Coordinates of C-alpha atoms in Angstrom, one line a residue:
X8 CA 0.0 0.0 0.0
X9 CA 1.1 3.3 -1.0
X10 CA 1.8 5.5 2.4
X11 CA 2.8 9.3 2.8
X12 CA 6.3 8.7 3.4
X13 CA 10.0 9.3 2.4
X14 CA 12.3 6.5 3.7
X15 CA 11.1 4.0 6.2
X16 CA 14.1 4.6 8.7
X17 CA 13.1 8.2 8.4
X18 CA 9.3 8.0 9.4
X19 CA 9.2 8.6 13.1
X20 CA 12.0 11.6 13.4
X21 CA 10.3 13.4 10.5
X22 CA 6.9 13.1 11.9
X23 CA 8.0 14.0 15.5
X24 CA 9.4 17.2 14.0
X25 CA 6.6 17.9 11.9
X26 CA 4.9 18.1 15.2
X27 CA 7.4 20.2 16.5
X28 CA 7.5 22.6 14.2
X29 CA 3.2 23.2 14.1
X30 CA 3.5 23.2 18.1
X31 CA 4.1 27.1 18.2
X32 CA 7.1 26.7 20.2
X33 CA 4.9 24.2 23.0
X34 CA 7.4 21.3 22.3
X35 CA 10.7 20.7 22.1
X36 CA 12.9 17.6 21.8
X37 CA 15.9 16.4 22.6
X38 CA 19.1 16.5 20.7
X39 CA 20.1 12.5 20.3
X40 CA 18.4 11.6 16.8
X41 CA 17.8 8.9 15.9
X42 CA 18.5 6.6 18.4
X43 CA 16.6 9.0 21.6
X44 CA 13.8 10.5 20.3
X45 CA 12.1 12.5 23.5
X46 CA 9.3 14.8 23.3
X47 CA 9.4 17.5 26.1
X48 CA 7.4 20.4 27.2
X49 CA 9.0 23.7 26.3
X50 CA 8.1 25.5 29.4
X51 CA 8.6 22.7 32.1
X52 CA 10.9 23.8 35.2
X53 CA 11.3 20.6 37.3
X54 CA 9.3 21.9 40.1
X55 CA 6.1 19.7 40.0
X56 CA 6.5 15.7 39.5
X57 CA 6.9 14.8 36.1
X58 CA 5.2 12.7 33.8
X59 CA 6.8 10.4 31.2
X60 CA 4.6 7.9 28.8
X61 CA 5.3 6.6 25.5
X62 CA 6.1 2.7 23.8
X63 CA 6.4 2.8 20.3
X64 CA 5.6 5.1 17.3
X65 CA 2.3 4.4 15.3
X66 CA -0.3 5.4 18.0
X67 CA -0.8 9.0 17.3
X68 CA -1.3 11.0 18.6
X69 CA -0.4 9.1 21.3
X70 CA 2.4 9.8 23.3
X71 CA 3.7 12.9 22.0
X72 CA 0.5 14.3 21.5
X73 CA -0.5 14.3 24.6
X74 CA 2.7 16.3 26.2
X75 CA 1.5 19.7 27.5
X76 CA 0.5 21.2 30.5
X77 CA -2.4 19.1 32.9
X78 CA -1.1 16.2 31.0
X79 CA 3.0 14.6 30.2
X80 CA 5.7 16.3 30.9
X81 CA 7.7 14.0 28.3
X82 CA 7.4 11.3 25.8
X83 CA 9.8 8.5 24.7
X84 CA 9.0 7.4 21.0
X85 CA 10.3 4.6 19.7
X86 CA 10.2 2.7 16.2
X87 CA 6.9 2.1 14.6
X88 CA 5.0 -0.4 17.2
X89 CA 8.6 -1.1 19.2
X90 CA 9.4 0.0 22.6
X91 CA 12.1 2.7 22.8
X92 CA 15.9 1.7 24.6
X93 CA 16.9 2.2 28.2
X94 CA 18.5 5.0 27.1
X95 CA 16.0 6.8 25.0
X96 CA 13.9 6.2 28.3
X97 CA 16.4 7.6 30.6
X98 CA 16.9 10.3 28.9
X99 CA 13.8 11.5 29.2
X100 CA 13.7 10.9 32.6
X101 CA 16.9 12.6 33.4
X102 CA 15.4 15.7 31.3
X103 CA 12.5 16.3 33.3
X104 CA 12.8 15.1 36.8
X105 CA 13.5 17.3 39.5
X106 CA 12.8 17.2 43.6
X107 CA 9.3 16.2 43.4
X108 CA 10.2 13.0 41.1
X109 CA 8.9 11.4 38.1
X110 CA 6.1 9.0 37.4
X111 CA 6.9 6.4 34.6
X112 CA 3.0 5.5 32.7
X113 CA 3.8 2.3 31.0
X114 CA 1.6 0.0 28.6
X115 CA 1.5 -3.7 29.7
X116 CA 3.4 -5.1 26.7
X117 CA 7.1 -6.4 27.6
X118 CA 9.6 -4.5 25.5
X119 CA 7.6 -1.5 26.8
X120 CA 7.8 -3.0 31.1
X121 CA 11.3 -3.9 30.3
X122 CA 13.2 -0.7 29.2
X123 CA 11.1 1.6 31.2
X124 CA 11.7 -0.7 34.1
X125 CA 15.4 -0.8 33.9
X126 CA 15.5 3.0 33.1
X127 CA 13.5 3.3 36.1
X128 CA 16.2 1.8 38.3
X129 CA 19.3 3.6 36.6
X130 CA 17.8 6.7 37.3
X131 CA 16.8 5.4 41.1
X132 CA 20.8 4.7 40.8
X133 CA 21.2 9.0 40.5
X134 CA 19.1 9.3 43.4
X135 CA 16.1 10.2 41.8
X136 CA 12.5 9.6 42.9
X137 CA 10.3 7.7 40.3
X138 CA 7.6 5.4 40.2
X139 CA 6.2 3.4 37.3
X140 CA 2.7 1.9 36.8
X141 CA 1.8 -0.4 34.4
X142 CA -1.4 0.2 32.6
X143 CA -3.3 -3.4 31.8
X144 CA -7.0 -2.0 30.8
X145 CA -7.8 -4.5 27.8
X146 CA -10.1 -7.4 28.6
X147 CA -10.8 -9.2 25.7
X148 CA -8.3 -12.3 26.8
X149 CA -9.7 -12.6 30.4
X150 CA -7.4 -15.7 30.9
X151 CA -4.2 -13.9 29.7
X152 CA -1.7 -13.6 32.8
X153 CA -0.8 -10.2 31.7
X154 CA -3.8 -8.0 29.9
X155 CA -2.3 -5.4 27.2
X156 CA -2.8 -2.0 27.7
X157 CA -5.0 0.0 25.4
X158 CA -6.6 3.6 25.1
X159 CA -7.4 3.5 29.2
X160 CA -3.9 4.9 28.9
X161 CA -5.3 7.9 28.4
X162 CA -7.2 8.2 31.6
X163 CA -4.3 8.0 33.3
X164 CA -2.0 10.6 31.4
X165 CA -5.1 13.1 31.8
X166 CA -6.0 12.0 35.9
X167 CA -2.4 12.0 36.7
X168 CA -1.3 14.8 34.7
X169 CA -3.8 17.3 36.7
X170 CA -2.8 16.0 40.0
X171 CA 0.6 16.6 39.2
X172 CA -0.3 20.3 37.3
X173 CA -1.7 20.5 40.7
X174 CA 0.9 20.0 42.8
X175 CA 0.1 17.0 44.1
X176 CA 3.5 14.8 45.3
X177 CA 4.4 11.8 43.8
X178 CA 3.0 9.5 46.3
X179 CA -0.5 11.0 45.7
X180 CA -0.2 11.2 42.0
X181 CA 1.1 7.2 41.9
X182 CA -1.6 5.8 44.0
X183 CA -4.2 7.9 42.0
X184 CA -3.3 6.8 38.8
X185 CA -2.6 3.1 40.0
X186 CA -6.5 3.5 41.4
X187 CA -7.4 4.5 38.1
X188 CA -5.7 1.5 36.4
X189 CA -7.5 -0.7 38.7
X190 CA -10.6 0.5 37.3
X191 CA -10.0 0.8 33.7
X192 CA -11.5 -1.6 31.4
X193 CA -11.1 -1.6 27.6
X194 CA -12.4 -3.6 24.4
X195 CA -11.5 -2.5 20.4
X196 CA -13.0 -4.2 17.3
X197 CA -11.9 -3.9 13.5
X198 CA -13.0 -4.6 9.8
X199 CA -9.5 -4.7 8.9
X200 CA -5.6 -5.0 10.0
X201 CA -3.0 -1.7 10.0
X202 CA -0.6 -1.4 7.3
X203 CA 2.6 -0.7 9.0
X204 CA 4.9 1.2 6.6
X205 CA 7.2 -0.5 4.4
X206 CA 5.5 -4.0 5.2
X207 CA 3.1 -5.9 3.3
X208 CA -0.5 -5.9 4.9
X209 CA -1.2 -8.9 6.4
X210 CA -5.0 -9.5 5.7
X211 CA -6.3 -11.2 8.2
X212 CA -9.5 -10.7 8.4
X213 CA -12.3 -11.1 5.5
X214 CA -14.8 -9.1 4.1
X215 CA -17.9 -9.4 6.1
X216 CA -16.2 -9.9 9.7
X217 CA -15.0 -8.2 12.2
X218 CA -12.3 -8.7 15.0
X219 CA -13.4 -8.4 18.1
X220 CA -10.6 -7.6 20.9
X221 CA -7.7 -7.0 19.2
X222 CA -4.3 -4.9 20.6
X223 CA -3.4 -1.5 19.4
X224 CA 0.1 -3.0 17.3
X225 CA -2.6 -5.3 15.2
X226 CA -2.0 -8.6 17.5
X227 CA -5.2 -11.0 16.5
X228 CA -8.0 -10.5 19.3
X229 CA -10.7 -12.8 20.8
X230 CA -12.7 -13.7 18.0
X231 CA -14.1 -12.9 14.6
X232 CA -18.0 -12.1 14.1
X233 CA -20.2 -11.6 11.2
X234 CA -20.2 -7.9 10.6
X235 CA -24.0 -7.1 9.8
X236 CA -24.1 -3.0 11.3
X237 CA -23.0 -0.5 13.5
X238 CA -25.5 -1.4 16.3
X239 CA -24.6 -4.9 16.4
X240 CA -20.6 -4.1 16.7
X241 CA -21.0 -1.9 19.8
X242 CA -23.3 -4.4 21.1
X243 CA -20.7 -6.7 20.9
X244 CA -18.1 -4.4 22.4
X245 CA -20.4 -3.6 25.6
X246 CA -21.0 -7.3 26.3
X247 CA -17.4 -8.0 26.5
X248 CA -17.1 -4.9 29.0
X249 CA -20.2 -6.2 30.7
X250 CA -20.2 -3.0 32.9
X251 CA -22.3 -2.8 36.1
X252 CA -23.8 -0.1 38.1
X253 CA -22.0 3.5 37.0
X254 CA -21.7 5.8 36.5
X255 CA -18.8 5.8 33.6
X256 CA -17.3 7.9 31.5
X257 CA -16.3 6.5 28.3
X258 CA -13.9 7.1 25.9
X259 CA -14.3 6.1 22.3
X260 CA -11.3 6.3 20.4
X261 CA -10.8 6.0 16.2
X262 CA -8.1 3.5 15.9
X263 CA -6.8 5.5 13.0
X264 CA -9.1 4.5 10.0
X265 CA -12.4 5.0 10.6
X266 CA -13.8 8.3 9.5
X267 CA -15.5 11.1 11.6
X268 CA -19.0 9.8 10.3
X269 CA -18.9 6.5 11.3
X270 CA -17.2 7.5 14.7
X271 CA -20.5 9.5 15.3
X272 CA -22.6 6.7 14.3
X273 CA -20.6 4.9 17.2
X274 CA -21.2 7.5 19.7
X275 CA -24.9 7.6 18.5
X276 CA -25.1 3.5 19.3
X277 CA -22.8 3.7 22.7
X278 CA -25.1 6.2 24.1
X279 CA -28.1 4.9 23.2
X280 CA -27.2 1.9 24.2
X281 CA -28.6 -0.2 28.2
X282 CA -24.9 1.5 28.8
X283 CA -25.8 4.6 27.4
X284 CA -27.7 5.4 30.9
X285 CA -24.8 4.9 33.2
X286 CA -22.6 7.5 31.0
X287 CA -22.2 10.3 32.6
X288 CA -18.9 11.7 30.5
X289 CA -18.1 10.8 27.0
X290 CA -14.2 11.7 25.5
X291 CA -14.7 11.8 21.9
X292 CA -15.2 10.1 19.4
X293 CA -11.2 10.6 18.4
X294 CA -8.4 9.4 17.3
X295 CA -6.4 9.7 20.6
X296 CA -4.7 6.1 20.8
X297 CA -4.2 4.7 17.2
X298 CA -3.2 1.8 15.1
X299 CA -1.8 3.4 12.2
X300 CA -4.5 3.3 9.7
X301 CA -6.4 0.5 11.3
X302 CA -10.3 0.7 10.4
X303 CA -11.7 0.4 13.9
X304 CA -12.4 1.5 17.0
X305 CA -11.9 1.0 21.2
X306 CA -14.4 2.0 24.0
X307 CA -12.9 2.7 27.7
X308 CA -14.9 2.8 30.7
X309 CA -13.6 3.9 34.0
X310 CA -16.0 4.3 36.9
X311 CA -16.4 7.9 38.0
X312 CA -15.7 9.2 41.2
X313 CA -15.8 13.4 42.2
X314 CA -12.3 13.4 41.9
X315 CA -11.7 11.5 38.1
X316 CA -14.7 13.5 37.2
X317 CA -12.7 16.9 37.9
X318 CA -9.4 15.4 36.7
X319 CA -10.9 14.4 33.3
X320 CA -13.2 17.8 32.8
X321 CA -10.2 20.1 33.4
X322 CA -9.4 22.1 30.3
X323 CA -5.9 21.3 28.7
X324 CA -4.4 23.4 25.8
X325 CA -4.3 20.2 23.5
X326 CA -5.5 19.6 20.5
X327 CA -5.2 16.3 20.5
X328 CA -7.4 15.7 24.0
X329 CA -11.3 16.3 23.0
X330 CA -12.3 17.1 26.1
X331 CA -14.4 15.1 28.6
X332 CA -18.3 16.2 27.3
X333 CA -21.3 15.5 29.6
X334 CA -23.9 12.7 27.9
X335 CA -26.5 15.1 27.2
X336 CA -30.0 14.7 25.5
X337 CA -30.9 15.3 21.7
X338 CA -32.4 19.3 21.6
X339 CA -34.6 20.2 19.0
X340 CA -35.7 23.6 17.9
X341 CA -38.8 24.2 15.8
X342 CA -38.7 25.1 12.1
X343 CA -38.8 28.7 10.9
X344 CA -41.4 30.0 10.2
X345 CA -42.5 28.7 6.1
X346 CA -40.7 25.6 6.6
X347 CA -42.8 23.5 8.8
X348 CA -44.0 20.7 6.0
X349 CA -47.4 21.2 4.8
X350 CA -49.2 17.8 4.6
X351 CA -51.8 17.5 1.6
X352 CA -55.2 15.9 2.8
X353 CA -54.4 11.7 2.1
X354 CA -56.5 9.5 -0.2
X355 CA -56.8 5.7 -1.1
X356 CA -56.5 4.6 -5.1
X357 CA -54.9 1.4 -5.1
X358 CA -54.0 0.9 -8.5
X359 CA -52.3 4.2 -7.9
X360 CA -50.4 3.5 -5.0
X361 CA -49.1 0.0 -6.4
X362 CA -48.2 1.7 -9.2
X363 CA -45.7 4.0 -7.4
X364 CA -44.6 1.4 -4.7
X365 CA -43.5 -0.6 -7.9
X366 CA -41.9 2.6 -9.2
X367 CA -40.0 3.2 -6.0
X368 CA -39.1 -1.1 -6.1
X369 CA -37.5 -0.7 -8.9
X370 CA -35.5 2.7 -8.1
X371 CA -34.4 0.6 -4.9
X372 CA -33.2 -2.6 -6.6
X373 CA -31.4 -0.6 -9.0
X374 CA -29.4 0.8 -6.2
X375 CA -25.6 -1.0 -6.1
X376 CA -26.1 -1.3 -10.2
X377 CA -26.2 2.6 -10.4
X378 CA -23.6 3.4 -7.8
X379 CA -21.0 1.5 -9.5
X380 CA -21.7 3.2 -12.2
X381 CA -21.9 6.5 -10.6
X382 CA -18.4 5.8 -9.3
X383 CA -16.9 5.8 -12.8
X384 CA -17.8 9.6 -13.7
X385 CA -18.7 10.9 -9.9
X386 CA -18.6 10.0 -6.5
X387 CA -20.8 6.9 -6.5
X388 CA -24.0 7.7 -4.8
X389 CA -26.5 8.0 -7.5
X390 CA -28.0 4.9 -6.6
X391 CA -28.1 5.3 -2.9
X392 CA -29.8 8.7 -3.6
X393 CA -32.6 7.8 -5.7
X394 CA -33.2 4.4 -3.0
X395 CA -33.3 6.7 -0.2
X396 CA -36.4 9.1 -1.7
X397 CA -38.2 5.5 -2.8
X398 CA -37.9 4.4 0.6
X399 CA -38.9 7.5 1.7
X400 CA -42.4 7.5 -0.5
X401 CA -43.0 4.1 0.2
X402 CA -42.8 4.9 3.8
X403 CA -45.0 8.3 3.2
X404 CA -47.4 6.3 0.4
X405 CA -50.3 5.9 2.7
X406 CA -50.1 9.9 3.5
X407 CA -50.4 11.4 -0.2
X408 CA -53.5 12.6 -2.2
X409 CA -53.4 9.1 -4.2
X410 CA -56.8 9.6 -5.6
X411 CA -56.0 13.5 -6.9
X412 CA -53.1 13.2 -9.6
X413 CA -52.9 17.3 -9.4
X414 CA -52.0 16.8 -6.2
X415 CA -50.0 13.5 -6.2
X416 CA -47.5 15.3 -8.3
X417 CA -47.1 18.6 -6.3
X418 CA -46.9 15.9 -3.2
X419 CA -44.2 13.7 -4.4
X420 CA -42.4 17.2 -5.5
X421 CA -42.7 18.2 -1.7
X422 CA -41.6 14.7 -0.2
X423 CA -38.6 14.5 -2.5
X424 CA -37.9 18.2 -1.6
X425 CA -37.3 17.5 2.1
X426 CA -36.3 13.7 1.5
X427 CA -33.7 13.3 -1.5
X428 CA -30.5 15.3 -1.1
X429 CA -28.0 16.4 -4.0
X430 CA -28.8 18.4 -6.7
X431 CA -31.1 15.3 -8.2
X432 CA -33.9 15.9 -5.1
X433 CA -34.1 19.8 -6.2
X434 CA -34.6 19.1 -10.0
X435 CA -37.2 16.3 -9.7
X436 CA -39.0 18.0 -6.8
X437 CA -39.2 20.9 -9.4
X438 CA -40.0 18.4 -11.9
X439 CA -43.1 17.0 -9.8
X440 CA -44.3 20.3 -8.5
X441 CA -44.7 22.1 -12.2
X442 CA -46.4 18.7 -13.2
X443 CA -48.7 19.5 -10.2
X444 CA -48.9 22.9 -11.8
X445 CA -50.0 22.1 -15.1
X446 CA -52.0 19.2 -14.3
X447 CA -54.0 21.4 -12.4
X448 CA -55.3 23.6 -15.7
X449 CA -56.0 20.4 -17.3
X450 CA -53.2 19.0 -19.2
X451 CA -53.1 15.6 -19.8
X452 CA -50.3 13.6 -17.7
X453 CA -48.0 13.5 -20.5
X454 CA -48.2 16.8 -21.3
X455 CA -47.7 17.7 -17.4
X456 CA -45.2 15.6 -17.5
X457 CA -43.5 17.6 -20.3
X458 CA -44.0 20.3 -18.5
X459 CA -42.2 19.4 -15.2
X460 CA -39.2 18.4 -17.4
X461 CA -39.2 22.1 -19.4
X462 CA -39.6 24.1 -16.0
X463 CA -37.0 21.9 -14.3
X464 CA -34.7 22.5 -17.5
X465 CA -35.4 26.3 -17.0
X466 CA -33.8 26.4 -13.5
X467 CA -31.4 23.5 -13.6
X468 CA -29.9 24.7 -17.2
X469 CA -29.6 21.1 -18.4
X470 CA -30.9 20.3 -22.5
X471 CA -30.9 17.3 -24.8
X472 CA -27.3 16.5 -25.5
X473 CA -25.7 17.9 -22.2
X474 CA -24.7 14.1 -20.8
X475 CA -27.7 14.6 -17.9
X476 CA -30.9 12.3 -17.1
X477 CA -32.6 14.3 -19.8
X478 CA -30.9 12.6 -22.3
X479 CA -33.4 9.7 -21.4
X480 CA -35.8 11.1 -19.9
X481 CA -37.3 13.7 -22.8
X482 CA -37.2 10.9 -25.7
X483 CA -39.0 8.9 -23.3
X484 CA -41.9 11.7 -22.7
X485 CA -41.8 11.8 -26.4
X486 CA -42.8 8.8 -27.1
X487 CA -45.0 7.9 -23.9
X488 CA -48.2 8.7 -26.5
X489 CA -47.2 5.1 -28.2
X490 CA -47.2 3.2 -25.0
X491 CA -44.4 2.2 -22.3
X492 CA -42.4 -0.1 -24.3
X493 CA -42.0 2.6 -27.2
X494 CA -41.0 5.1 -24.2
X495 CA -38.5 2.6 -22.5
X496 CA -37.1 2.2 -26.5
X497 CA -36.7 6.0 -26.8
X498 CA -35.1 6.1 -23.1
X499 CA -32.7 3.1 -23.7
X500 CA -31.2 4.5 -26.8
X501 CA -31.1 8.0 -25.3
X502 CA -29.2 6.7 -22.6
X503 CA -26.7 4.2 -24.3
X504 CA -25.9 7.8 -26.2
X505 CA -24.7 9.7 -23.9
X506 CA -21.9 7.1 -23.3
X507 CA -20.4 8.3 -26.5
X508 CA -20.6 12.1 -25.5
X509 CA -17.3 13.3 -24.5
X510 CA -17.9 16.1 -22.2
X511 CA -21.0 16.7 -20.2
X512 CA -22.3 20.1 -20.1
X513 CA -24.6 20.0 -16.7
X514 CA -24.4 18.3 -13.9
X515 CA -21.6 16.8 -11.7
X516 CA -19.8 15.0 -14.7
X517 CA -19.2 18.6 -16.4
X518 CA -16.5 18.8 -13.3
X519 CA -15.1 15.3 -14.7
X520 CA -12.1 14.9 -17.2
X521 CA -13.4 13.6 -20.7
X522 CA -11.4 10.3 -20.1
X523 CA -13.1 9.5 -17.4
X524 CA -16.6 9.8 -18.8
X525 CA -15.6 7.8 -22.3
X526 CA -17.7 4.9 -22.7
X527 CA -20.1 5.4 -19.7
X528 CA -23.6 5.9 -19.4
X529 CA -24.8 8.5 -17.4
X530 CA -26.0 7.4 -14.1
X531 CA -29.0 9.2 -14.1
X532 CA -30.1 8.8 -17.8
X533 CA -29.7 5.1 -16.9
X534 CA -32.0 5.5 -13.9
X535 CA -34.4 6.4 -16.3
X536 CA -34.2 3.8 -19.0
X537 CA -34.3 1.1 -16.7
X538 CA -37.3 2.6 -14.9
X539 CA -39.3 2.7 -18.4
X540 CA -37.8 -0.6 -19.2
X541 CA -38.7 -2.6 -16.0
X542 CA -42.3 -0.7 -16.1
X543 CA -42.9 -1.7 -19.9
X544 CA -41.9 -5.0 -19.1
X545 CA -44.5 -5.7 -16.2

């Protein structure tokens, strides 16, 4: 996989000062490339204790991220998912440590116990006060003797980190973080492995599944389920956590390849979620402790207590930390005045509501057909757009004037106004309402029909020959007089026509390079066609 890189040996020191130099001056690091690579805070003067975290590189924004004030004082970075040496870790605790001492905040993985351990103990040789914990929040191996540590991590940098901003002394600052380690609890899930850089991707898991307690460096996790929806993953994930009484304050954290609108799609099922009511405090959804680019997710819960809940709601000036939000309530407002729908007085005619029902069918099963071929000349939603008004009719169907064409049309224009996004929803709500219009001084349905095409060419700006769903959908309205088939003919070969068009002169594919249109069919001119065809041949 192609990755944003320069040389592999290179990857972690250029990133670390990349983040230097967009820090403002707020971090600096040490002078002992490549082999120490510490992250410090630029205005730390020894006189608090100190806080040093880190492991290896690959987690960010994790460790470095996360060095400011209220939260580390350092961070030791190591390769990509490989502890850093002894000497990378004393360092950094050499840098930092003053009187007051240094607390070590240590993942349970073994390169990571070992070489902050022995650190530890070098710089107990100077006569310097530190402490270490070991952070050991994952439980998707129950029977493991030594749980890994995950994104709970992060509890304890923030906890710790404003005791110690505080001026709390080290003893106070351990035993609070080692309380909050007692009571961490973690689970993460993916639809697919990290691709570390300069490696092949191992691909472990197949399409369809997801893994369900994996580690943060890709290590395989508990099982693997049958992926079928958001709601179903994070049920999953909370009956591994199998919480009790709270309340909690979560944390749900982006491995790295997830994107923000699935992670609020997440946040939307955790909260509303049987664990939902015990969350008092949500942190995210972010990418705070990542996997590379790994396409999942983590949830941590730590019980809340007065003093974790004004630890964590502290401000810090990080970007990286979210911020520890209260689980509020969805707030509505009313709709401005004029835009409160106006419902038209409902009315029965079966053969006209099967009529549209098979209309909308057909717009639905045509869904994945259209997307791919949307994908070719746009951005591959055509389909999904035109499935999501027909489920949105067939859901209102029972509401419309079905007995009253005049009003059917002007209806359907309204519905597909507030329903059907993208710049198809406006032309055919348009398209319906003018219908409505001229229907209403008499004009036969074809001819209304022709006239919901003309006034929605007037405002879109879209005519025969432009590479648009007119291309299909006039020739069809043309020939409607000489029944379905004849209009499904005329749609068909207006369709298959605008493959040979080079350039399109409306719509999204007039943004599109010629070469990319050669040879395709218009997504919505195909819409169209099959719609006549399927109808003619039925």
């Amino acid at each position: 996989m192609t990755q944003f890189m320069n040389k592999r040996e290179n990857i972690v020191t250029e990133a670390i000062d990349g983040l230097l130099m967009a820090s403002g001056g707020r971090l600096v690091r040490l002078d002992g490339y490549p082999h120490i690579r510490v992250v410090l805070r630029a205005d730390w003067d020894k006189s608090r204790v100190a806080l040093v975290s880190g492991g290896g590189s690959g987690h960010e924004p994790a460790h470095a991220g996360f060095v400011g004030p209220g939260m580390l004082t350092a961070a030791v970075c190591g390769d990509v998912f490989a502890s850093p040496s002894v000497d990378a870790v004393l360092a950094g605790i050499l840098a930092v440590t003053g009187p007051a001492g240094c607390l070590l905040i240590v993942k349970n993985y073994t390169g990571d116990r070992l070489n902050f351990g022995l650190a530890a103990e070098r710089a107990r040789a100077f006569g310097m006060k530190v402490s270490m914990v070991i952070v050991d929040d994952d439980i998707a191996l129950p029977n493991l003797p030594q749980a890994r540590g995950l994104a709970g991590t992060l509890f304890v940098h923030k906890i710790a980190g404003y005791l110690a901003e505080q001026g709390h002394d080290l003893a106070a600052v351990t035993k609070a973080a080692e309380a909050v380690i007692a009571g961490a609890t973690s689970i993460g899930m993916s639809l697919d492995t990290c691709t570390v850089p300069g490696s092949a991707k191992e691909n472990r898991i197949p399409q369809g599944m997801a893994e369900l307690g994996l580690g943060i460096h890709g290590e395989p996790g508990v099982e693997q389920i049958a992926f079928t929806d958001a709601a179903h993953a994070m049920t999953a994930m909370i009956d591994k956590l199998q919480p009790s009484d709270g309340p909690y304050v979560a944390l749900l954290n982006n491995l790295g390849g997830a994107s923000e609108l699935e992670m609020s799609v997440l946040a939307y099922e955790l909260l509303r979620s049987p664990l939902g009511t015990k969350i008092k405090y949500i942190i995210g959804p972010s990418a705070m402790m990542t996997s590379l680019d790994m396409r999942g997710l983590s949830i941590s819960l730590l019980p809340l207590t007065r003093q974790i809940e004004t630890a964590l709601t502290a401000p810090v000036p990080l970007t990286a930390w979210p911020g520890c939000q209260p689980n509020t309530a969805i707030k509505t407002k009313t709709l401005p005045d004029g835009l409160t729908p106006i419902r038209p007085i409902p009315s029965q005619h079966k053969p006209t509501k099967d009529f549209l029902i098979k209309c909308c069918q057909i717009m639905i099963s045509l869904e994945s057909d259209l997307n791919v071929l949307d994908a070719k000349s746009g951005d591959g939603d055509t389909g999904s757009t035109l499935s999501g008004a027909a489920h949105a009719l067939i859901d209102a169907v029972d509401q419309l004037p079905l007995s009253d064409h005049t009003q059917l049309y002007r209806a359907i224009g309204l519905e597909l106004s507030q329903t059907m996004g993208g710049s198809s929803g406006v032309l055919l709500a348009i398209f319906f309402a003018a219908a409505g219009d001229a229907a209403s001084s008499g004009l036969t349905m074809r001819d209304s029909l022709r006239a919901g095409l003309e006034r929605m060419q007037q405002i879109g700006g879209a005519k025969l020959g432009d590479r648009t769903m007119i291309d299909a959908l006039q020739p069809a309205l043309d020939a409607l007089d000489h029944g379905l088939q004849a209009a499904a003919d005329a749609a068909r070969a207006g369709a298959n026509h605008t493959a040979t068009m080079l350039t399109a002169k409306a719509g999204r594919a007039a943004y599109i390079n010629a070469g990319n249109l050669q040879g395709h069919i218009d997504p919505g001119a195909e819409a169209v066609a099959r719609l006549f065809e399927a109808l003619a041949t039925n």
